[in-house]
Coordinates of C-alpha atoms and ligand atoms in Angstrom, one line a residue:
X22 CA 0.0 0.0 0.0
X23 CA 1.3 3.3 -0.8
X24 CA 1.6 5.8 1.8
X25 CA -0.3 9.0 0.6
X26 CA -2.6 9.9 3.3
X27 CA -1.9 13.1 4.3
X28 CA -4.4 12.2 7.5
X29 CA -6.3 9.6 8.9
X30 CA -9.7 8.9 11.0
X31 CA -10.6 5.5 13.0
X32 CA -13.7 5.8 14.2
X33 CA -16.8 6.4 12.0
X34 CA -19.2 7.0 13.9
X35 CA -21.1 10.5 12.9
X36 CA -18.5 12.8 14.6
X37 CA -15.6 10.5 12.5
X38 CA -17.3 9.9 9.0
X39 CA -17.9 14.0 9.1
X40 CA -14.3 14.9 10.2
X41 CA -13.0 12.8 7.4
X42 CA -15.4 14.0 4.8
X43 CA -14.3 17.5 6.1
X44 CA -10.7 17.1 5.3
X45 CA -11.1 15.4 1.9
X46 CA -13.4 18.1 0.9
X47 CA -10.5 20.3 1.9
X48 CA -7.8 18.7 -0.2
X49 CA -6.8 15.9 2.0
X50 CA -6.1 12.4 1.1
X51 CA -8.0 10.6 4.0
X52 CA -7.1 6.9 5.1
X53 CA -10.2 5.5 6.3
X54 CA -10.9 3.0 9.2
X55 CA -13.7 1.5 12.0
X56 CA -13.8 -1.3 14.2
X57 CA -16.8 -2.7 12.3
X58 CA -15.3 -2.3 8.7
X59 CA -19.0 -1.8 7.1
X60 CA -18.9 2.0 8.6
X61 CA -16.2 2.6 5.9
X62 CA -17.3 0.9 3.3
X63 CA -20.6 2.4 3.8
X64 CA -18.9 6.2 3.7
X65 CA -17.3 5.7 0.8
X66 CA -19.8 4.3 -1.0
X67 CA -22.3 7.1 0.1
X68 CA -19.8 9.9 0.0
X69 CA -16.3 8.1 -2.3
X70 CA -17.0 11.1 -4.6
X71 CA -16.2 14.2 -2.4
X72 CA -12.5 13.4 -2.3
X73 CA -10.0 10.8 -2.0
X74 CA -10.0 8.4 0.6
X75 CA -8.2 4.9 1.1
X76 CA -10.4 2.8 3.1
X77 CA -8.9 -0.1 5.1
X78 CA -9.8 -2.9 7.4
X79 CA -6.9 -3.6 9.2
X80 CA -5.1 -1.1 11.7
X81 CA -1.3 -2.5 9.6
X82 CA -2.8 -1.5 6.5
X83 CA -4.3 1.8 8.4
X84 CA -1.1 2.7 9.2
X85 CA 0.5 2.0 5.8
X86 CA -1.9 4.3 4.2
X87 CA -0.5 7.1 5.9
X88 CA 2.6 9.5 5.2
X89 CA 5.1 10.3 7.8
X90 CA 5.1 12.1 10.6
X91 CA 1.6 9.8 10.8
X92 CA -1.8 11.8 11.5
X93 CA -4.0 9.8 12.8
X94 CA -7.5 11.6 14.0
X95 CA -9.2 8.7 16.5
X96 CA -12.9 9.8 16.9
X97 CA -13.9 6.9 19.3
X98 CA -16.4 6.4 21.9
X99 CA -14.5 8.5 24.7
X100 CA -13.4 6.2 27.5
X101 CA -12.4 2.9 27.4
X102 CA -12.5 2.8 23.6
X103 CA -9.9 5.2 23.6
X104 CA -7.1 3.3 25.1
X105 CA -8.3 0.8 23.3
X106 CA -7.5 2.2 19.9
X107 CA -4.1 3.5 21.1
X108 CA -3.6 0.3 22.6
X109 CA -3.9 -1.0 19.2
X110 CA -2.5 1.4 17.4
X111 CA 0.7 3.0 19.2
X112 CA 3.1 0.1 18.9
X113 CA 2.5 0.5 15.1
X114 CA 3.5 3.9 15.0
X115 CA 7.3 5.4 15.1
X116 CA 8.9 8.1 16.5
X117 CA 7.0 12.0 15.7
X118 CA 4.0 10.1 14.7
X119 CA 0.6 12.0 16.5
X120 CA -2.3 10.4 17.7
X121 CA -5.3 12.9 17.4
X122 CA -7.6 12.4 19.8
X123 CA -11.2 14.2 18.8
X124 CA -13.4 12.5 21.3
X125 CA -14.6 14.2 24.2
X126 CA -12.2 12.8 26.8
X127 CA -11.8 14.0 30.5
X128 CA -8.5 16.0 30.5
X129 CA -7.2 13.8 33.4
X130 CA -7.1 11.1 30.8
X131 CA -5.4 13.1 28.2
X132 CA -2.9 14.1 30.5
X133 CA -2.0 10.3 31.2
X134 CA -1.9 9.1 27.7
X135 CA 0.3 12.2 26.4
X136 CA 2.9 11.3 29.0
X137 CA 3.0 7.5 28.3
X138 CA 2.6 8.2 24.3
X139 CA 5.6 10.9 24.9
X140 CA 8.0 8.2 26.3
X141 CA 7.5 6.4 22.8
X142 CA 8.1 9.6 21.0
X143 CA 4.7 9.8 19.8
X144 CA 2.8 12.8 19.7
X145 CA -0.6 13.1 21.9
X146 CA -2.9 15.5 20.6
X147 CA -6.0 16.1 23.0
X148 CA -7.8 17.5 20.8
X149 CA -11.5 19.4 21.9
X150 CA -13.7 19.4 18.5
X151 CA -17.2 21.4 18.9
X152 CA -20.4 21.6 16.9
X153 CA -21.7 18.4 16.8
X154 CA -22.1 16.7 13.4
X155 CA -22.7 19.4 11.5
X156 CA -19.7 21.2 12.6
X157 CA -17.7 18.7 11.9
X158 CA -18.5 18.3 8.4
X159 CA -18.7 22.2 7.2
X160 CA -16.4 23.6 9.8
X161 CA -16.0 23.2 13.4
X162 CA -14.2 25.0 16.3
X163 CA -11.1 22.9 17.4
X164 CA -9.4 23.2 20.9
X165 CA -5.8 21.0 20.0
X166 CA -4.1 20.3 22.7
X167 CA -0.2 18.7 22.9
X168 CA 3.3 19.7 22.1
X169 CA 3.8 23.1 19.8
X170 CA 5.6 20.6 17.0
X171 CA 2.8 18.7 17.0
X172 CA 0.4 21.6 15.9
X173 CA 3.2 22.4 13.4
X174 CA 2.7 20.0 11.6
X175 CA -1.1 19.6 12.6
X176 CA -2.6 23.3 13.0
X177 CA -2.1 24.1 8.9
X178 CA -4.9 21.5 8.3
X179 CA -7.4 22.0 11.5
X180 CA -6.7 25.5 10.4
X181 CA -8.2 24.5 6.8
X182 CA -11.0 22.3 8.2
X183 CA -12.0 24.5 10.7
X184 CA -15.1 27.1 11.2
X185 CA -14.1 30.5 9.9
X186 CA -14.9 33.2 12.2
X187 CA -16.7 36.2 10.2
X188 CA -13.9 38.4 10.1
X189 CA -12.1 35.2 8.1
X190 CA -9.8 34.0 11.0
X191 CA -9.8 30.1 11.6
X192 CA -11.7 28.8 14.9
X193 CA -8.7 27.0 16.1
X194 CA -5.4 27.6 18.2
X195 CA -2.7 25.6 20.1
X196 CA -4.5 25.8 23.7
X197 CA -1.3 24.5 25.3
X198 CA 0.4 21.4 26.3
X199 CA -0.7 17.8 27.3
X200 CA -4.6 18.2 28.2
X201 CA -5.0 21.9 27.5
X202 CA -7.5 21.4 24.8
X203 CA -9.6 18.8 26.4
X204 CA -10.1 21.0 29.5
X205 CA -11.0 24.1 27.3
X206 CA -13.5 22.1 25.5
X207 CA -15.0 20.8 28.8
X208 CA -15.4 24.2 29.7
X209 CA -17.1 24.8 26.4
X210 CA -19.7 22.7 27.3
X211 CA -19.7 24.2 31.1
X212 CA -20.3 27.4 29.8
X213 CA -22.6 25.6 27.3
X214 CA -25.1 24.3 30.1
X215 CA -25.3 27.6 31.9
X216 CA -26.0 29.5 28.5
X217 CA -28.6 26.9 27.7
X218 CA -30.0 26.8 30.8
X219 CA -30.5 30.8 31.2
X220 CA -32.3 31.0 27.9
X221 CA -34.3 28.4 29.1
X222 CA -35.1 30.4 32.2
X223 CA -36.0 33.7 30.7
X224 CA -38.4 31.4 28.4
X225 CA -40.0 30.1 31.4
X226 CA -40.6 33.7 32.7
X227 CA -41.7 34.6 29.4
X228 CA -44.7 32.2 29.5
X229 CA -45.6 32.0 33.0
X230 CA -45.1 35.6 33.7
X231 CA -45.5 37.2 30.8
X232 CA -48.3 34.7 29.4
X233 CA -46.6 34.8 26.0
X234 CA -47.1 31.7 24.2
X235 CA -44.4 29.8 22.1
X236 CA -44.6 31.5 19.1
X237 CA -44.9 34.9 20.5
X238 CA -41.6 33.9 22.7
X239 CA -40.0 32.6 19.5
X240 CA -40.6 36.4 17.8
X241 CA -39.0 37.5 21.1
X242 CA -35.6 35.8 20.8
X243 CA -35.2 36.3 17.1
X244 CA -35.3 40.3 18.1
X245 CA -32.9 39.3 20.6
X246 CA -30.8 37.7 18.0
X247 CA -30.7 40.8 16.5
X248 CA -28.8 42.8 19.4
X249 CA -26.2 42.0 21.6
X250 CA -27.6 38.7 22.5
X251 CA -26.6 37.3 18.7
X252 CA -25.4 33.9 19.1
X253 CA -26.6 30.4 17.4
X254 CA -27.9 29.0 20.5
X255 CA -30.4 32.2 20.6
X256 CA -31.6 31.4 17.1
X257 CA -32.0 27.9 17.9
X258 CA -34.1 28.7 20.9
X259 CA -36.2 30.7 18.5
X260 CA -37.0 27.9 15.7
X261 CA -37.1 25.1 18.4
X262 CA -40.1 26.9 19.8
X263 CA -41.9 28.1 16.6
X264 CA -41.9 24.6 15.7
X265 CA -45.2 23.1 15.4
X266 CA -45.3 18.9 16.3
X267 CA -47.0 17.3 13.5
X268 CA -49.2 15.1 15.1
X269 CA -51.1 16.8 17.7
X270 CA -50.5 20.5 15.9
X271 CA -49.3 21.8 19.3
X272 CA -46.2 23.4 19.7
X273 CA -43.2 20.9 20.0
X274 CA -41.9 22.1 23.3
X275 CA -44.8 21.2 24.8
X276 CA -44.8 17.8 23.7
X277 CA -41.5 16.8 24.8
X278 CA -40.9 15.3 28.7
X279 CA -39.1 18.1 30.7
X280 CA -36.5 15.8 31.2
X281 CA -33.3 17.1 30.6
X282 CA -29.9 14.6 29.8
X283 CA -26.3 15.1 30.1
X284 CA -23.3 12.9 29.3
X285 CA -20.8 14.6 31.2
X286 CA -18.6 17.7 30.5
X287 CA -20.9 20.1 32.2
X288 CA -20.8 17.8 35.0
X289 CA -16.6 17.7 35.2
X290 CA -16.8 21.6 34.6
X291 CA -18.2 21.7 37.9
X292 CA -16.3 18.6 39.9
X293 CA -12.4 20.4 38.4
X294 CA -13.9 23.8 39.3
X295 CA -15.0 22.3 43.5
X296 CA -10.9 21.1 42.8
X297 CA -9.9 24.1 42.3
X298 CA -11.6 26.0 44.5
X299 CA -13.5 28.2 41.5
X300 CA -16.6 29.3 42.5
X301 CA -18.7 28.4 38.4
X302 CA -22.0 28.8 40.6
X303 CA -24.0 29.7 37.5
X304 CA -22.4 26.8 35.8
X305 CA -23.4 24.5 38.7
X306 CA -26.9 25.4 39.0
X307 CA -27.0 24.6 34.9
X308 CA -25.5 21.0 36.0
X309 CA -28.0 20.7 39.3
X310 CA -31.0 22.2 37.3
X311 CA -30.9 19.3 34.7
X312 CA -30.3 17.1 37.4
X313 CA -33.7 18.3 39.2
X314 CA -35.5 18.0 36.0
X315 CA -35.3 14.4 35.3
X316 CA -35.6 13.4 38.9
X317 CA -39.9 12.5 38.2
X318 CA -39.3 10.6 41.8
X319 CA -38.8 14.6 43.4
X320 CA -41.0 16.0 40.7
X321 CA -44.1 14.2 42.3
X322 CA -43.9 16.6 44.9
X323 CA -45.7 18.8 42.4
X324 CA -48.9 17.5 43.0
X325 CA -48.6 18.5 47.2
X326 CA -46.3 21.4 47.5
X327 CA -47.5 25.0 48.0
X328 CA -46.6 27.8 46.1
X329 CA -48.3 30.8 44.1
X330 CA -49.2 30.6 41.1
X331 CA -47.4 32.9 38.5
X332 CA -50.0 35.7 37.7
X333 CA -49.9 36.7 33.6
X334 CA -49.4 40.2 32.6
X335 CA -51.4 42.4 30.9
X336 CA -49.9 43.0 27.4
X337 CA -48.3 46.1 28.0
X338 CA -46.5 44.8 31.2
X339 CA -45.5 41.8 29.4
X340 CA -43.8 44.1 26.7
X341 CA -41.9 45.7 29.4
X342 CA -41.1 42.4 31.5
X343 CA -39.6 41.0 28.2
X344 CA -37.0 44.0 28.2
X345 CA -36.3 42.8 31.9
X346 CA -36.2 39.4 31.0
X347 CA -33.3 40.2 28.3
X348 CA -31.0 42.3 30.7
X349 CA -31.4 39.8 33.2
X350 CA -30.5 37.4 30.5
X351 CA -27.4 39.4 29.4
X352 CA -26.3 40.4 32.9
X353 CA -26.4 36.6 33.9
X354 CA -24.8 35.4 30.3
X355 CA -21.6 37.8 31.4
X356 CA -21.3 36.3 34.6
X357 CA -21.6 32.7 33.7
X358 CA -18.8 33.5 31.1
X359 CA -16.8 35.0 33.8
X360 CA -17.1 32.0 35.9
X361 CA -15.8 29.9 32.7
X362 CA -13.0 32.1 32.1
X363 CA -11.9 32.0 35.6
X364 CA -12.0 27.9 35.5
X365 CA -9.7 27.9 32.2
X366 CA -7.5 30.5 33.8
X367 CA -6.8 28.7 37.0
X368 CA -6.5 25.3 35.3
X369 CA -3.7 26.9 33.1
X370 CA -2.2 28.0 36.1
X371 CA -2.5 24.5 38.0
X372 CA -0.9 22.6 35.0
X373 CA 1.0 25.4 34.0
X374 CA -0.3 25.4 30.1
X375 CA -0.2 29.5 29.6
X376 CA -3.3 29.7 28.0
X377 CA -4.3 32.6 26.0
X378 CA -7.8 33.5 27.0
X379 CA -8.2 36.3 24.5
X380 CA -7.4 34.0 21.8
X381 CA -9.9 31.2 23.0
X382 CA -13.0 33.6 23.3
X383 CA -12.1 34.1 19.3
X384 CA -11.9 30.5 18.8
X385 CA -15.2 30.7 20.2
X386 CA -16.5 32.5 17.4
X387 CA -17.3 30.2 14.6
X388 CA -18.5 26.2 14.7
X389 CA -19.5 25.7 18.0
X390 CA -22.9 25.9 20.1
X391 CA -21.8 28.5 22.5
X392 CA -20.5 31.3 19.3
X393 CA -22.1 34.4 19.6
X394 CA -20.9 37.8 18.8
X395 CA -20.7 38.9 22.4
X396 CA -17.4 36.4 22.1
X397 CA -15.5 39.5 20.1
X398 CA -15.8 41.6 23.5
X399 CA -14.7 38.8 26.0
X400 CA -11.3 38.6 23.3
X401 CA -10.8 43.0 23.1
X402 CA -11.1 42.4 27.1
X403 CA -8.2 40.1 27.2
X404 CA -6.2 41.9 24.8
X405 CA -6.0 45.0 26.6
X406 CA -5.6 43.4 29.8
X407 CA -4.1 40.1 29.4
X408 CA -3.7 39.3 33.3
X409 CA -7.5 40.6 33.6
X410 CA -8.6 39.1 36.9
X411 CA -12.0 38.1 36.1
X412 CA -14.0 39.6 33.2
X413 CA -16.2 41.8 35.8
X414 CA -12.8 43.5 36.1
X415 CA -13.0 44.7 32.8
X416 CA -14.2 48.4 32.5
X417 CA -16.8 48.2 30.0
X418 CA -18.6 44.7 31.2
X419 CA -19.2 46.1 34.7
X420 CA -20.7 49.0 33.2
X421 CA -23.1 46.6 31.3
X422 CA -24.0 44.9 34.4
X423 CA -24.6 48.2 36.0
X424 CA -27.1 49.4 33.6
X425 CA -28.5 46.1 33.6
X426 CA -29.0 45.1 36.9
X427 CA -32.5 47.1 38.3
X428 CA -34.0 45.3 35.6
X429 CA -32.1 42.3 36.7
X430 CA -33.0 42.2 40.5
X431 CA -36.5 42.9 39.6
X432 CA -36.7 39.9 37.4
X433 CA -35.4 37.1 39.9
X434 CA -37.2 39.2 42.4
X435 CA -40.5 38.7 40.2
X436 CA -39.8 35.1 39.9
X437 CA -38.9 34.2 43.3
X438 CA -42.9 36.2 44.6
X439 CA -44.6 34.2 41.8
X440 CA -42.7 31.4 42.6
X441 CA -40.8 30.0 38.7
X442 CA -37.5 28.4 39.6
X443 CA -34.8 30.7 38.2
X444 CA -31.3 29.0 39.8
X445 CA -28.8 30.1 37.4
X446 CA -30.2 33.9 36.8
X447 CA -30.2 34.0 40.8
X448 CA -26.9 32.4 41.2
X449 CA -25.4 34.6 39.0
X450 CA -26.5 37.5 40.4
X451 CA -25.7 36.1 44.2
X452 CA -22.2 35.9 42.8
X453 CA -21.9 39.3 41.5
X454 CA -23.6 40.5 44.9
X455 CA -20.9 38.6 46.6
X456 CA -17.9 40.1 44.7
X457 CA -19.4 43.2 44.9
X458 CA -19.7 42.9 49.1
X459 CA -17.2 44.8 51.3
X460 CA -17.7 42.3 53.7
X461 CA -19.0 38.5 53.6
X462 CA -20.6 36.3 56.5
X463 CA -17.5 34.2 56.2
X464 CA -16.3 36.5 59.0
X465 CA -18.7 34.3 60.9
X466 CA -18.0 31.3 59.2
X467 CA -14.5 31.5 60.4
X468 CA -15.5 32.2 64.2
X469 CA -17.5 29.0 64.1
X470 CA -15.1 26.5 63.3
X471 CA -12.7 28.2 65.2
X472 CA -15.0 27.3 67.5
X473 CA -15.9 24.1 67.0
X474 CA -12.6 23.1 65.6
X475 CA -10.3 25.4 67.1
X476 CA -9.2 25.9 63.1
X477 CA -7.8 29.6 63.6
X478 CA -8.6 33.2 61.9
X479 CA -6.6 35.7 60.7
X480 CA -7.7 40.0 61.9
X481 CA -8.4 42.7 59.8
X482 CA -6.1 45.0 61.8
X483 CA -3.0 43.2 61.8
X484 CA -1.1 40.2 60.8
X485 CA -1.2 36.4 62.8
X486 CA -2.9 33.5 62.9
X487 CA -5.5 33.8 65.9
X488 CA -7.6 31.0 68.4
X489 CA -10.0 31.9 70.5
X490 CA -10.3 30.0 74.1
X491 CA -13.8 29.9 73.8
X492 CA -14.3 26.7 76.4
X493 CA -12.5 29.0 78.7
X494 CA -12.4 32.4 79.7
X495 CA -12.6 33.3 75.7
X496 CA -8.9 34.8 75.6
X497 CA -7.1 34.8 72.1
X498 CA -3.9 33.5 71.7
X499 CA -1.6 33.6 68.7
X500 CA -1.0 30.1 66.7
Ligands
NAP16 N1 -21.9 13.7 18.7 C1 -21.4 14.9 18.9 O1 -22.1 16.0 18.7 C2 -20.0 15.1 19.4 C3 -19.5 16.4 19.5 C4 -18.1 16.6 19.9 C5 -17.4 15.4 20.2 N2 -18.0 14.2 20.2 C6 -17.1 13.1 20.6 O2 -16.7 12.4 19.4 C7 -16.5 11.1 19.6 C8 -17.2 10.3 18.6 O3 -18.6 10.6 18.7 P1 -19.7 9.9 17.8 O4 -21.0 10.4 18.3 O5 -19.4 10.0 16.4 O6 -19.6 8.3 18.1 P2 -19.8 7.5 19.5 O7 -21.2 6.9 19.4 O8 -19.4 8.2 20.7 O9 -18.8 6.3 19.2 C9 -19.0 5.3 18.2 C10 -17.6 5.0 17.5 O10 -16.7 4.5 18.5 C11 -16.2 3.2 18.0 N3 -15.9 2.3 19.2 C12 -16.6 2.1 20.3 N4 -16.0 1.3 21.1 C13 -14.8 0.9 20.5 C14 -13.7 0.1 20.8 N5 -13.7 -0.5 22.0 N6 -12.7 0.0 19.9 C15 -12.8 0.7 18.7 N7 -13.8 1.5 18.4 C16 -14.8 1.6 19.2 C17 -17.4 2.7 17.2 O11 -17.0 1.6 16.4 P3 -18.0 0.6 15.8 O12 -18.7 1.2 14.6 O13 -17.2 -0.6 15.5 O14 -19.1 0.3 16.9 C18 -17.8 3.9 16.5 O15 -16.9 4.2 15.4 C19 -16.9 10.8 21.1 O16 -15.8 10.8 21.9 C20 -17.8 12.0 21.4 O17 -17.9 12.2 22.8 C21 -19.2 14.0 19.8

């Protein structure tokens, strides 16, 4: 077999069979291969004719198929299936050879496999790819991973596959070493949730406040779309709930079980960011609210528990509360982001990766679920400040939040008297409320398990670590 693929892709699954279509629409000769061999002879057969691809059976003849340094994209079932493919395939591969690894894998795992695959001399790309299937065939936004030489040799043809921002720039960028890219994309999907989960919050207002129904609140978010709210998951909301079910004619949101799934990155977001000690409260309550919804065991309760009833508003009120609704919605947006930014920031500091957080709000831009235009302002923020502390330090975000909040606190405040759930609006504000206190309760908190565990304070007016005899006359002595 000659070796002229300039890149190959095990795994064919829909993720797999688009990434390879991508790349031989781009140019690339593109060895083919799949556990079950009838995935790639079924893409070739459906799509042989949109470039050139070399499909194999065997993981030799895989191998073969492909020019050195080897490229080989594995876009398996994350987990298991991944060391089992590199299990396979590593001891076939030589020296400056990369393993691209596509799949959504924890970053943990990405870390481990670099460093064994590194004492082969084999390149480990962790590679974050988002935008589902159809990013992956027309463009999606890539978060590589791995060692600068890799992307070298790599970043030229992520760069070609990639999603284009609209100013033209490619939606991809060396993140950093070992599992940079994997943790960037899992904070993707952290910020992901909390987006998701705040647009589906203000829709919940919208109907039970507001008394709009679907199609009205469809109308609502594609003027949204329109402003500084612009982003794809916005005009998804909006066709998802002007879509009409065929069968019963009702609108399709209210057919579906208010059951929300998961399968797992928002969930890590939130364990690495309890590791670290970054408070992603917005990003939590997205993880927790899905959580809630699909417990129907809890949800029982509905039927007993007492609570008003929210009261609809005339129609000029409603016109008004929908204005609230989208400050509230922006106000909470820029806080959730701020919570994500702060988890990549300290994870590049933990495993020292020097991430460029500018540069990954613009990668943002293009291909994946979370792009939205507000992504250009979170990049200028960065770039005039790179060591920025938190996005909330940034001059003219605060000054959004200002003018938004009234409108903001009157919202949750709306919610919370007419009793409609609203956990990540409220969080989000409760963490701006905090940043913005001069002084917290945890004053208090530190008295009491000094207290009860004689586990010390520090004063505000002068330096020491400080107990408290408070079994005894209540004296404090310096620890
Ligand atoms: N779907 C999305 O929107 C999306 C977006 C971003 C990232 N991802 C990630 O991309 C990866 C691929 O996703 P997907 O939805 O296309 O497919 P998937 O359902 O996650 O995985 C199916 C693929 O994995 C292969 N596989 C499973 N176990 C294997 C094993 N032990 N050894 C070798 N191959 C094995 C299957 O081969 P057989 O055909 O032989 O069963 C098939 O090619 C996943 O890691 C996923 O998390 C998905």
């Amino acid at each position: 077999m000659s070796s002229t693929a300039q890149i190959g892709v095990t795994g064919l699954a829909v993720m797999g069979r688009n990434l390879a279509r991508n790349f031989a629409r781009n140019g690339y000769t593109v060895a083919l291969h799949n556990r079950t061999a009838a995935r790639t002879h079924e893409l070739v057969e459906h799509f042989g004719d949109e470039g050139d691809f070399i499909a194999t059976e065997s993981a030799e003849d895989f191998v073969a198929a492909l020019e050195r340094p080897r490229r080989l994209v594995v876009m398996v079932k994350a987990g298991e299936a991944t060391d089992a493919v590199i299990a396979e395939f590593a001891p076939l591969l030589e020296s400056g050879d990369m393993i691209i690894d596509g799949g959504n894998a924890h970053f943990a795992d990405t870390r481990r496999r670099e460093r064994e695959l590194r004492e082969q001399g084999i390149h480990f790309v962790g590679t974050g790819v988002s935008g589902g299937e159809e990013g992956a065939l027309n463009g999606p936004s890539i978060m590589p991973g791995g060692s600068k030489e890799s992307y070298e040799s790599l970043g030229p043809m992520l760069e070609k596959i990639s999603a284009k921002a609209k100013d033209g720039a490619p939606c991809v960028t060396h993140i950093g070493p070992d599992g940079a890219g994997h943790y960037v994309k899992m904070v993707h999907n952290g910020i992901e949730y909390a987006d998701m989960q705040l647009i589906g919050e203000a829709y919940q207002l919208l109907r039970d406040v507001a008394g709009y129904s679907a199609e009205e609140i469809a109308g609502i978010f594609r003027t949204w779309n329109t402003g500084r709210l612009d982003s794809y998951l916005i005009e998804i909301t909006a066709d998802v709930l002007s879509h009409v079910d065929a069968a019963t004619g009702k609108p399709f949101v209210d057919v579906v079980v208010d059951q929300a799934e998961q399968k797992g990155t928002g969930r890590w977001t939130v364990q690495i960011a309890l590791d670290l000690g970054v408070p992603v409260s917005g990003i939590a309550e997205a993880v927790f609210a899905r959580s809630v919804s699909g417990h129907a065991d809890l949800r029982e309760a509905s039927r007993h528990l007492a609570g008003p009833t929210a009261r609809k508003l005339g129609t000029d009120e409603a016109a008004a509360f929908a204005d609230q609704v989208e400050q509230a919605l922006y106000a909470s947006k820029i806080v959730s982001y701020t919570q994500g930014f702060h988890e990549i920031a300290a994870g590049s500091e933990e495993y020292d990766w020097n991430v460029d957080l500018g540069k990954v709000a613009s990668i943002w831009r293009g291909g994946c679920i979370i792009r939205a235009a507000f992504l250009d302002r979170i990049t200028s923020a960065y770039e005039a400040q790179p060591q920025l502390p938190s996005l909330l330090s940034d001059k003219s975000f605060a000054e959004e939040i200002a003018a938004a909040q009234d409108d903001w606190r009157s919202v949750i405040a709306t919610a919370v008297t007419q009793g409609v759930p609203t956990p990540a609006f409220a969080a989000t504000l409760a963490y701006y409320d905090s940043l913005r206190a001069e002084r917290l309760p945890a004053a208090l908190t530190q008295g009491q398990r000094d207290y009860f565990g004689a586990h010390t304070y520090r004063r505000v007016d002068r330096d020491g670590v400080f107990h408290t005899l408070w079994g005894g006359d209540k004296t404090e002595v310096e620890s």
